[in-house]
mmCIF file of C-alpha atoms and ligand atoms in Angstrom:
data_model
loop_
_atom_site.group_PDB
_atom_site.id
_atom_site.type_symbol
_atom_site.label_atom_id
_atom_site.label_comp_id
_atom_site.label_asym_id
_atom_site.label_seq_id
_atom_site.Cartn_x
_atom_site.Cartn_y
_atom_site.Cartn_z
ATOM 1 C CA MET A 1 85.540 64.885 125.079
ATOM 2 C CA LYS A 2 82.667 66.215 122.960
ATOM 3 C CA GLU A 3 83.420 66.948 119.320
ATOM 4 C CA ILE A 4 83.438 70.477 117.845
ATOM 5 C CA VAL A 5 82.394 71.071 114.171
ATOM 6 C CA ILE A 6 83.780 74.174 112.547
ATOM 7 C CA VAL A 7 82.342 75.513 109.320
ATOM 8 C CA GLY A 8 84.868 77.524 107.279
ATOM 9 C CA GLY A 9 88.584 76.643 106.867
ATOM 10 C CA GLY A 10 89.987 80.197 106.677
ATOM 11 C CA LEU A 11 92.306 81.664 109.270
ATOM 12 C CA ALA A 12 89.716 81.726 112.136
ATOM 13 C CA GLY A 13 88.434 78.174 111.574
ATOM 14 C CA LEU A 14 91.770 76.487 110.951
ATOM 15 C CA SER A 15 93.577 78.223 113.829
ATOM 16 C CA LEU A 16 90.768 77.425 116.256
ATOM 17 C CA GLY A 17 90.735 73.836 115.027
ATOM 18 C CA ILE A 18 94.507 73.474 115.548
ATOM 19 C CA ALA A 19 94.370 74.945 119.076
ATOM 20 C CA LEU A 20 91.387 72.667 120.077
ATOM 21 C CA LEU A 21 93.147 69.536 118.698
ATOM 22 C CA HIS A 22 96.238 70.495 120.723
ATOM 23 C CA ARG A 23 94.033 70.313 123.890
ATOM 24 C CA GLY A 24 92.714 66.901 122.885
ATOM 25 C CA VAL A 25 89.333 68.035 121.526
ATOM 26 C CA PRO A 26 88.168 66.137 118.409
ATOM 27 C CA VAL A 27 87.454 68.549 115.535
ATOM 28 C CA VAL A 28 85.636 68.208 112.182
ATOM 29 C CA LEU A 29 86.150 71.124 109.840
ATOM 30 C CA LYS A 30 83.960 71.661 106.729
ATOM 31 C CA GLU A 31 85.335 73.949 103.977
ATOM 32 C CA ALA A 32 83.443 75.026 100.916
ATOM 33 C CA GLY A 33 86.598 75.383 98.757
ATOM 34 C CA SER A 34 89.967 73.541 98.492
ATOM 35 C CA TYR A 35 93.637 74.363 99.125
ATOM 36 C CA PRO A 36 95.904 75.990 98.240
ATOM 37 C CA ARG A 37 94.110 79.042 96.822
ATOM 38 C CA HIS A 38 94.476 82.780 96.421
ATOM 39 C CA ARG A 39 92.271 85.021 98.539
ATOM 40 C CA VAL A 40 91.314 88.653 98.246
ATOM 41 C CA CYS A 41 93.639 90.016 100.892
ATOM 42 C CA GLY A 42 96.348 92.704 101.304
ATOM 43 C CA GLU A 43 98.575 89.974 102.821
ATOM 44 C CA PHE A 44 99.867 92.469 105.373
ATOM 45 C CA MET A 45 99.044 91.310 108.925
ATOM 46 C CA ASN A 46 99.007 94.133 111.411
ATOM 47 C CA GLY A 47 98.581 93.791 115.166
ATOM 48 C CA VAL A 48 98.761 90.046 115.924
ATOM 49 C CA THR A 49 101.113 89.262 118.792
ATOM 50 C CA ILE A 50 103.469 86.366 119.090
ATOM 51 C CA GLN A 51 101.574 85.469 122.280
ATOM 52 C CA THR A 52 98.278 85.044 120.386
ATOM 53 C CA LEU A 53 100.030 82.849 117.797
ATOM 54 C CA LYS A 54 101.612 80.783 120.543
ATOM 55 C CA ASN A 55 98.277 80.381 122.354
ATOM 56 C CA LEU A 56 96.909 78.981 119.106
ATOM 57 C CA GLN A 57 99.929 76.677 118.643
ATOM 58 C CA ILE A 58 100.709 78.175 115.282
ATOM 59 C CA ALA A 59 103.605 80.581 116.015
ATOM 60 C CA HIS A 60 106.120 78.209 114.292
ATOM 61 C CA LEU A 61 104.320 78.507 111.029
ATOM 62 C CA PHE A 62 105.396 82.165 110.870
ATOM 63 C CA ASP A 63 109.104 81.562 111.605
ATOM 64 C CA ASP A 64 110.081 82.345 107.983
ATOM 65 C CA ALA A 65 107.486 85.080 107.402
ATOM 66 C CA MET A 66 108.484 88.565 106.357
ATOM 67 C CA GLU A 67 108.644 91.392 108.898
ATOM 68 C CA HIS A 68 107.287 94.693 107.674
ATOM 69 C CA SER A 69 108.321 97.790 109.551
ATOM 70 C CA SER A 70 107.432 100.758 107.413
ATOM 71 C CA ALA A 71 104.433 102.223 105.563
ATOM 72 C CA HIS A 72 104.257 104.909 102.892
ATOM 73 C CA TRP A 73 100.899 106.567 102.425
ATOM 74 C CA TRP A 74 99.941 108.216 99.144
ATOM 75 C CA VAL A 75 96.987 110.474 98.295
ATOM 76 C CA GLY A 76 96.559 110.529 94.491
ATOM 77 C CA ASP A 77 100.026 110.764 93.043
ATOM 78 C CA ARG A 78 101.601 112.366 96.131
ATOM 79 C CA CYS A 79 103.371 110.605 99.009
ATOM 80 C CA VAL A 80 101.971 112.266 102.153
ATOM 81 C CA LEU A 81 103.365 110.124 104.931
ATOM 82 C CA LYS A 82 106.353 107.866 105.575
ATOM 83 C CA ALA A 83 105.968 106.055 108.850
ATOM 84 C CA LYS A 84 107.873 103.521 110.824
ATOM 85 C CA LEU A 85 105.407 101.015 112.306
ATOM 86 C CA PRO A 86 105.431 100.988 116.152
ATOM 87 C CA ARG A 87 105.215 97.169 115.927
ATOM 88 C CA PRO A 88 106.283 95.173 112.813
ATOM 89 C CA ALA A 89 103.583 93.557 110.725
ATOM 90 C CA ILE A 90 103.769 90.034 109.308
ATOM 91 C CA GLY A 91 103.964 89.425 105.574
ATOM 92 C CA MET A 92 102.942 86.139 103.921
ATOM 93 C CA SER A 93 100.811 85.278 100.921
ATOM 94 C CA ARG A 94 97.433 83.746 101.713
ATOM 95 C CA TRP A 95 98.252 80.928 99.302
ATOM 96 C CA GLU A 96 100.996 79.968 101.670
ATOM 97 C CA MET A 97 99.395 80.855 104.994
ATOM 98 C CA ASP A 98 96.106 79.035 104.482
ATOM 99 C CA GLU A 99 98.015 75.994 103.119
ATOM 100 C CA LYS A 100 100.376 75.869 106.103
ATOM 101 C CA LEU A 101 97.428 76.059 108.530
ATOM 102 C CA ARG A 102 95.615 73.323 106.530
ATOM 103 C CA LYS A 103 98.626 70.975 106.765
ATOM 104 C CA GLU A 104 99.079 71.680 110.495
ATOM 105 C CA PHE A 105 95.390 71.022 111.136
ATOM 106 C CA GLN A 106 95.540 67.672 109.440
ATOM 107 C CA LEU A 107 98.920 66.771 110.934
ATOM 108 C CA ARG A 108 97.379 67.186 114.352
ATOM 109 C CA GLY A 109 94.625 64.714 113.470
ATOM 110 C CA GLY A 110 91.826 67.134 112.505
ATOM 111 C CA GLN A 111 89.230 65.806 110.103
ATOM 112 C CA LEU A 112 88.962 68.147 107.136
ATOM 113 C CA MET A 113 86.199 67.911 104.563
ATOM 114 C CA VAL A 114 86.909 70.087 101.550
ATOM 115 C CA LYS A 115 84.399 71.159 98.876
ATOM 116 C CA SER A 116 81.775 70.822 101.637
ATOM 117 C CA ARG A 117 79.518 73.848 101.628
ATOM 118 C CA GLU A 118 77.260 73.894 104.684
ATOM 119 C CA ILE A 119 73.888 75.545 105.221
ATOM 120 C CA CYS A 120 73.914 77.823 108.183
ATOM 121 C CA ARG A 121 71.843 75.996 110.868
ATOM 122 C CA PRO A 122 72.737 76.751 114.466
ATOM 123 C CA ARG A 123 73.240 73.645 116.630
ATOM 124 C CA GLU A 124 75.123 72.545 119.680
ATOM 125 C CA GLY A 125 78.869 72.166 119.128
ATOM 126 C CA LEU A 126 78.921 74.058 115.842
ATOM 127 C CA VAL A 127 81.209 77.074 115.273
ATOM 128 C CA TRP A 128 80.474 79.198 112.228
ATOM 129 C CA ALA A 129 83.750 80.660 110.784
ATOM 130 C CA ALA A 130 82.624 80.903 107.138
ATOM 131 C CA GLY A 131 83.978 84.445 106.506
ATOM 132 C CA ARG A 132 82.117 87.332 104.884
ATOM 133 C CA GLU A 133 78.690 86.991 103.347
ATOM 134 C CA LEU A 134 77.691 88.616 100.133
ATOM 135 C CA LYS A 135 75.864 91.881 100.965
ATOM 136 C CA ARG A 136 73.909 92.750 97.839
ATOM 137 C CA GLU A 137 73.272 96.306 98.913
ATOM 138 C CA SER A 138 77.038 97.011 99.349
ATOM 139 C CA ARG A 139 78.968 98.748 96.521
ATOM 140 C CA LEU A 140 82.296 97.613 97.839
ATOM 141 C CA LEU A 141 84.488 95.537 95.577
ATOM 142 C CA GLY A 142 87.789 93.892 96.716
ATOM 143 C CA VAL A 143 90.327 92.858 94.072
ATOM 144 C CA LYS A 144 93.791 91.474 94.406
ATOM 145 C CA ALA A 145 96.610 90.093 92.239
ATOM 146 C CA HIS A 146 100.330 89.321 92.436
ATOM 147 C CA PHE A 147 102.684 91.249 90.148
ATOM 148 C CA GLU A 148 106.261 90.762 89.144
ATOM 149 C CA GLY A 149 108.509 93.625 88.057
ATOM 150 C CA VAL A 150 106.768 96.303 90.152
ATOM 151 C CA LYS A 151 109.220 98.077 92.440
ATOM 152 C CA ILE A 152 107.961 98.895 95.921
ATOM 153 C CA ASN A 153 108.999 101.643 98.410
ATOM 154 C CA GLY A 154 109.146 100.350 101.965
ATOM 155 C CA SER A 155 107.216 97.362 103.160
ATOM 156 C CA LEU A 156 103.688 98.739 102.608
ATOM 157 C CA GLU A 157 102.519 101.363 100.133
ATOM 158 C CA MET A 158 98.958 102.494 100.804
ATOM 159 C CA HIS A 159 97.384 104.486 97.935
ATOM 160 C CA LEU A 160 94.222 106.517 98.539
ATOM 161 C CA GLY A 161 92.168 107.524 95.517
ATOM 162 C CA ARG A 162 88.628 108.546 94.653
ATOM 163 C CA GLY A 163 86.466 106.134 96.737
ATOM 164 C CA CYS A 164 89.144 103.553 96.963
ATOM 165 C CA TYR A 165 92.321 102.449 98.703
ATOM 166 C CA ILE A 166 94.967 100.033 97.415
ATOM 167 C CA GLY A 167 97.770 98.403 99.349
ATOM 168 C CA LEU A 168 101.065 97.136 97.854
ATOM 169 C CA THR A 169 103.299 94.785 99.796
ATOM 170 C CA PRO A 170 106.086 92.369 98.866
ATOM 171 C CA VAL A 171 105.256 88.691 99.182
ATOM 172 C CA THR A 172 108.797 87.336 98.515
ATOM 173 C CA LYS A 173 111.892 88.333 100.491
ATOM 174 C CA ASP A 174 113.757 89.424 97.334
ATOM 175 C CA LEU A 175 110.863 91.843 96.635
ATOM 176 C CA SER A 176 110.411 90.369 93.134
ATOM 177 C CA ARG A 177 106.740 89.589 93.727
ATOM 178 C CA VAL A 178 104.318 92.196 95.019
ATOM 179 C CA ASN A 179 100.768 91.782 96.195
ATOM 180 C CA VAL A 180 98.322 94.481 95.018
ATOM 181 C CA CYS A 181 94.916 94.569 96.721
ATOM 182 C CA GLY A 182 92.337 97.255 96.659
ATOM 183 C CA LEU A 183 88.882 98.135 97.943
ATOM 184 C CA PHE A 184 86.786 100.114 95.478
ATOM 185 C CA THR A 185 83.452 101.914 95.679
ATOM 186 C CA GLN A 186 83.362 102.841 91.947
ATOM 187 C CA TYR A 187 84.215 100.550 89.109
ATOM 188 C CA SER A 188 83.051 99.782 85.584
ATOM 189 C CA HIS A 189 82.503 96.374 84.081
ATOM 190 C CA SER A 190 84.018 96.708 80.634
ATOM 191 C CA LYS A 191 85.709 93.561 79.256
ATOM 192 C CA GLY A 192 89.295 93.237 78.085
ATOM 193 C CA GLU A 193 91.562 95.322 80.288
ATOM 194 C CA ASN A 194 92.856 94.004 83.591
ATOM 195 C CA PRO A 195 90.011 94.945 86.059
ATOM 196 C CA LEU A 196 92.403 95.710 88.882
ATOM 197 C CA ILE A 197 94.409 98.204 86.840
ATOM 198 C CA ARG A 198 91.223 99.685 85.347
ATOM 199 C CA ALA A 199 89.798 100.250 88.862
ATOM 200 C CA VAL A 200 93.051 101.862 89.973
ATOM 201 C CA ARG A 201 92.960 104.231 87.038
ATOM 202 C CA GLU A 202 89.269 105.023 87.544
ATOM 203 C CA GLY A 203 90.124 105.906 91.147
ATOM 204 C CA GLY A 204 92.403 108.653 89.813
ATOM 205 C CA LEU A 205 95.647 106.883 90.614
ATOM 206 C CA THR A 206 97.302 107.326 87.230
ATOM 207 C CA GLN A 207 100.893 106.854 88.315
ATOM 208 C CA LEU A 208 100.190 103.657 90.193
ATOM 209 C CA ALA A 209 98.142 102.277 87.200
ATOM 210 C CA GLN A 210 101.179 102.957 84.917
ATOM 211 C CA ARG A 211 103.541 101.228 87.409
ATOM 212 C CA LEU A 212 101.295 98.196 87.426
ATOM 213 C CA GLU A 213 101.082 98.170 83.634
ATOM 214 C CA GLY A 214 104.839 98.047 83.567
ATOM 215 C CA GLY A 215 104.821 94.855 85.629
ATOM 216 C CA GLU A 216 103.607 91.338 84.873
ATOM 217 C CA ILE A 217 100.476 90.158 86.525
ATOM 218 C CA ASP A 218 100.145 86.505 87.648
ATOM 219 C CA ARG A 219 96.709 85.816 86.103
ATOM 220 C CA LEU A 220 96.002 82.868 88.416
ATOM 221 C CA SER A 221 96.361 85.130 91.484
ATOM 222 C CA LEU A 222 93.734 87.640 90.195
ATOM 223 C CA VAL A 223 90.696 87.288 92.448
ATOM 224 C CA GLY A 224 87.823 89.515 93.394
ATOM 225 C CA VAL A 225 84.944 89.729 95.785
ATOM 226 C CA ARG A 226 81.907 92.017 95.546
ATOM 227 C CA GLY A 227 79.248 93.003 98.064
ATOM 228 C CA VAL A 228 81.689 93.389 100.899
ATOM 229 C CA GLY A 229 79.798 94.527 104.066
ATOM 230 C CA LEU A 230 82.010 96.104 106.737
ATOM 231 C CA GLY A 231 81.312 96.275 110.474
ATOM 232 C CA ALA A 232 79.125 94.069 112.658
ATOM 233 C CA GLN A 233 77.531 91.222 110.743
ATOM 234 C CA LYS A 234 73.932 90.031 111.095
ATOM 235 C CA ILE A 235 74.123 86.830 113.158
ATOM 236 C CA LYS A 236 71.406 84.176 113.475
ATOM 237 C CA ASP A 237 70.116 83.666 117.006
ATOM 238 C CA ASP A 238 71.840 80.747 118.744
ATOM 239 C CA LEU A 239 74.787 80.688 116.392
ATOM 240 C CA CYS A 240 78.368 80.589 117.665
ATOM 241 C CA VAL A 241 80.326 82.845 115.284
ATOM 242 C CA ILE A 242 83.951 83.980 114.929
ATOM 243 C CA GLY A 243 86.043 85.775 112.346
ATOM 244 C CA ASP A 244 84.700 87.793 109.458
ATOM 245 C CA SER A 245 81.286 86.111 109.898
ATOM 246 C CA GLU A 246 81.021 87.997 113.174
ATOM 247 C CA ARG A 247 82.476 91.392 112.225
ATOM 248 C CA ILE A 248 84.635 92.776 109.440
ATOM 249 C CA ILE A 249 87.147 95.542 110.029
ATOM 250 C CA PRO A 250 87.884 97.914 107.135
ATOM 251 C CA PRO A 251 90.877 96.483 105.235
ATOM 252 C CA PHE A 252 92.988 99.700 105.323
ATOM 253 C CA THR A 253 93.863 98.636 108.983
ATOM 254 C CA GLY A 254 95.565 95.431 107.771
ATOM 255 C CA ASN A 255 94.046 93.986 111.009
ATOM 256 C CA GLY A 256 91.419 91.532 109.680
ATOM 257 C CA MET A 257 93.712 88.510 109.770
ATOM 258 C CA SER A 258 94.860 89.373 113.240
ATOM 259 C CA MET A 259 91.209 89.646 114.351
ATOM 260 C CA ALA A 260 90.499 86.199 112.907
ATOM 261 C CA PHE A 261 93.273 84.705 115.027
ATOM 262 C CA GLU A 262 92.328 86.833 118.058
ATOM 263 C CA ALA A 263 88.717 85.595 117.755
ATOM 264 C CA ALA A 264 89.913 82.020 117.676
ATOM 265 C CA GLU A 265 92.007 82.707 120.764
ATOM 266 C CA SER A 266 89.028 84.366 122.499
ATOM 267 C CA ALA A 267 86.797 81.368 121.837
ATOM 268 C CA LEU A 268 89.253 78.654 122.870
ATOM 269 C CA ALA A 269 88.808 78.446 126.694
ATOM 270 C CA SER A 270 85.016 78.391 126.576
ATOM 271 C CA LEU A 271 84.898 75.759 123.792
ATOM 272 C CA TYR A 272 87.391 73.624 125.750
ATOM 273 C CA ARG A 273 85.173 73.787 128.852
ATOM 274 C CA TYR A 274 82.199 72.814 126.726
ATOM 275 C CA ALA A 275 84.014 69.861 125.149
ATOM 276 C CA GLN A 276 84.949 68.667 128.644
ATOM 277 C CA GLY A 277 81.330 68.843 129.657
ATOM 278 C CA HIS A 278 81.869 71.618 132.247
ATOM 279 C CA GLU A 279 79.718 74.274 130.480
ATOM 280 C CA SER A 280 76.427 74.246 128.569
ATOM 281 C CA TRP A 281 76.425 75.182 124.844
ATOM 282 C CA ASP A 282 74.241 78.243 125.563
ATOM 283 C CA GLN A 283 76.694 79.527 128.124
ATOM 284 C CA THR A 284 79.653 78.863 125.850
ATOM 285 C CA ARG A 285 78.113 80.772 122.978
ATOM 286 C CA LYS A 286 77.219 83.782 125.087
ATOM 287 C CA GLU A 287 80.672 83.964 126.684
ATOM 288 C CA ILE A 288 82.385 83.908 123.307
ATOM 289 C CA SER A 289 80.135 86.646 121.970
ATOM 290 C CA GLN A 290 80.712 88.886 125.024
ATOM 291 C CA ARG A 291 84.488 88.326 124.856
ATOM 292 C CA LEU A 292 84.562 89.276 121.151
ATOM 293 C CA ASP A 293 82.588 92.470 121.932
ATOM 294 C CA ARG A 294 85.000 93.525 124.666
ATOM 295 C CA ARG A 295 88.046 92.841 122.540
ATOM 296 C CA PHE A 296 86.954 94.417 119.243
ATOM 297 C CA GLN A 297 84.287 97.080 119.822
ATOM 298 C CA THR A 298 86.485 100.120 120.280
ATOM 299 C CA ARG A 299 88.890 99.161 117.498
ATOM 300 C CA MET A 300 85.989 98.513 115.135
ATOM 301 C CA SER A 301 84.196 101.735 115.806
ATOM 302 C CA LEU A 302 87.341 103.847 115.178
ATOM 303 C CA ALA A 303 88.173 101.862 111.984
ATOM 304 C CA MET A 304 84.677 102.386 110.629
ATOM 305 C CA LYS A 305 84.877 106.142 111.169
ATOM 306 C CA LEU A 306 88.287 106.391 109.495
ATOM 307 C CA HIS A 307 87.123 104.284 106.605
ATOM 308 C CA GLN A 308 84.237 106.702 105.950
ATOM 309 C CA LEU A 309 86.800 109.589 106.043
ATOM 310 C CA LEU A 310 89.160 107.859 103.576
ATOM 311 C CA ILE A 311 86.589 107.105 100.926
ATOM 312 C CA ASN A 312 85.051 110.548 101.063
ATOM 313 C CA PRO A 313 86.672 113.328 98.892
ATOM 314 C CA TYR A 314 86.523 115.911 101.686
ATOM 315 C CA GLY A 315 87.655 113.505 104.339
ATOM 316 C CA LEU A 316 90.561 112.546 102.108
ATOM 317 C CA LYS A 317 91.625 116.201 101.792
ATOM 318 C CA VAL A 318 91.609 116.522 105.636
ATOM 319 C CA PHE A 319 93.643 113.279 105.948
ATOM 320 C CA SER A 320 96.052 114.438 103.214
ATOM 321 C CA VAL A 321 96.723 117.849 104.871
ATOM 322 C CA ALA A 322 97.024 116.354 108.314
ATOM 323 C CA ALA A 323 99.442 113.653 107.125
ATOM 324 C CA ALA A 324 101.622 115.938 104.966
ATOM 325 C CA SER A 325 101.928 118.570 107.734
ATOM 326 C CA GLY A 326 102.893 116.010 110.370
ATOM 327 C CA VAL A 327 99.878 116.505 112.657
ATOM 328 C CA LEU A 328 98.300 113.080 111.981
ATOM 329 C CA PRO A 329 98.755 111.002 115.155
ATOM 330 C CA PHE A 330 99.901 107.966 113.228
ATOM 331 C CA ASN A 331 101.437 106.014 116.101
ATOM 332 C CA TRP A 332 98.311 106.606 118.304
ATOM 333 C CA LEU A 333 95.977 105.406 115.508
ATOM 334 C CA HIS A 334 98.205 102.439 114.802
ATOM 335 C CA ARG A 335 98.044 101.339 118.377
ATOM 336 C CA ARG A 336 94.243 101.808 118.641
ATOM 337 C CA LEU A 337 93.634 99.971 115.356
ATOM 338 C CA SER A 338 95.557 96.833 116.155
HETATM 339 C C1 FAD B 401 90.005 93.895 99.936
HETATM 340 C C2 FAD B 401 90.441 93.221 101.233
HETATM 341 C C3 FAD B 401 91.718 93.408 101.660
HETATM 342 C C4 FAD B 401 92.147 92.833 102.898
HETATM 343 N N1 FAD B 401 93.404 93.008 103.227
HETATM 344 C C5 FAD B 401 93.839 92.574 104.494
HETATM 345 C C6 FAD B 401 95.166 92.780 104.951
HETATM 346 O O1 FAD B 401 96.035 93.306 104.314
HETATM 347 N N2 FAD B 401 95.487 92.396 106.201
HETATM 348 C C7 FAD B 401 94.571 91.732 107.039
HETATM 349 O O2 FAD B 401 94.910 91.382 108.146
HETATM 350 N N3 FAD B 401 93.323 91.440 106.554
HETATM 351 C C8 FAD B 401 92.937 91.878 105.359
HETATM 352 N N4 FAD B 401 91.691 91.596 104.888
HETATM 353 C C9 FAD B 401 90.734 90.831 105.769
HETATM 354 C C10 FAD B 401 91.096 89.345 105.904
HETATM 355 O O3 FAD B 401 91.273 88.792 104.655
HETATM 356 C C11 FAD B 401 89.947 88.662 106.660
HETATM 357 O O4 FAD B 401 89.605 89.427 107.807
HETATM 358 C C12 FAD B 401 90.284 87.239 107.087
HETATM 359 O O5 FAD B 401 90.607 86.452 105.965
HETATM 360 C C13 FAD B 401 89.123 86.613 107.883
HETATM 361 O O6 FAD B 401 89.396 85.330 108.192
HETATM 362 P P1 FAD B 401 88.148 84.313 108.342
HETATM 363 O O7 FAD B 401 88.717 82.969 108.746
HETATM 364 O O8 FAD B 401 87.120 84.916 109.228
HETATM 365 O O9 FAD B 401 87.471 84.197 106.930
HETATM 366 P P2 FAD B 401 88.070 83.609 105.584
HETATM 367 O O10 FAD B 401 89.529 83.682 105.589
HETATM 368 O O11 FAD B 401 87.319 84.325 104.512
HETATM 369 O O12 FAD B 401 87.633 82.069 105.632
HETATM 370 C C14 FAD B 401 86.276 81.669 105.549
HETATM 371 C C15 FAD B 401 86.259 80.275 104.913
HETATM 372 O O13 FAD B 401 84.945 79.730 105.037
HETATM 373 C C16 FAD B 401 84.650 79.087 103.789
HETATM 374 N N5 FAD B 401 83.198 79.027 103.637
HETATM 375 C C17 FAD B 401 82.326 80.085 103.332
HETATM 376 N N6 FAD B 401 81.059 79.677 103.327
HETATM 377 C C18 FAD B 401 81.064 78.409 103.700
HETATM 378 C C19 FAD B 401 80.054 77.392 103.844
HETATM 379 N N7 FAD B 401 78.764 77.721 103.720
HETATM 380 N N8 FAD B 401 80.387 76.136 104.235
HETATM 381 C C20 FAD B 401 81.723 75.828 104.364
HETATM 382 N N9 FAD B 401 82.757 76.706 104.236
HETATM 383 C C21 FAD B 401 82.425 77.958 103.874
HETATM 384 C C22 FAD B 401 85.356 79.881 102.729
HETATM 385 O O14 FAD B 401 85.565 79.151 101.566
HETATM 386 C C23 FAD B 401 86.669 80.312 103.452
HETATM 387 O O15 FAD B 401 87.695 79.412 103.190
HETATM 388 C C24 FAD B 401 91.230 92.109 103.680
HETATM 389 C C25 FAD B 401 89.930 91.898 103.215
HETATM 390 C C26 FAD B 401 89.511 92.495 101.985
HETATM 391 C C27 FAD B 401 88.073 92.320 101.553
#
């Protein structure tokens, strides 16, 4: 069997590594950071099926995960939609999820090199799963933190403000700990105040900011990422790419983690044939890229249009009226976006 080298030990890289190891393929994984760690993420996984998790040999890692079945959408200080999710979402903190995957990868005999930042150089047998790249031209900032003492309604609260959206979801079954994660287009850089609460207030979400002030933030969980570039990513010729490095779906869908797992699933069969010597690297890479296009193109294009609507003041008004009057096709959108 030929060896596969994966760069990036996030969800796409680790799950692909585990699935390849299960088929007897030797895998080396190079990760720039270390584990466990907090990640900027809403920690609400929408869309992934049990079959995908089983195909990747990781379904058992989610046995004790939370199941989220409802979502409340707010525009400003007004709740405009209470929806039951057609298919439950999975809830787990990234601290826990990435660590579980890391352990499973090593348990199966994978070679993990942490604090190993690679330079992107395409070569045979190398899969790039290094997540999003900094896009200097992008104004999008993602911030997340865990809070205690913040009461939550339902399993997901999605708050839409001026040029921003923020998701709240419980990360413990007793609901005592809540993840708060937002994507912002406008923010200031003043020192002192908690940057997440400040950005929430600057987005016009006064009530939410007050609720967060009433809770206690876990300072260590406060992480941010700037220059988030959504949509298809620029990919070097001859590079085999999966996950956020390939394309990034707008976070309001809660579908990015599912897409990372789905991308690993889509890449698996071709990489296995390559490792067995039945397929050339060039053919493998092209097959993977075509499969990802077929699987994600429609979902991505709808999500990008809706994202533009949600961060635009007029679009937000249209959304708000449609949601409050019951004409928003929520179930249809949910199915198409996951
Ligand atoms: C604000 C925000 C909120 C989100 N909320 C949700 C949500 O609620 N639900 C959801 O499903 N998705 C959400 N997402 C998206 C989700 O987090 C990602 O889609 C998912 O983590 C992608 O997985 P990945 O494995 O491709 O990348 P990552 O999980 O980012 O992993 C990439 C890994 O590669 C490593 N790396 C980077 N460069 C190198 C290098 N040069 N060499 C070696 N290693 C490297 C990184 O350290 C990292 O560990 C959100 C994203 C944002 C920005």
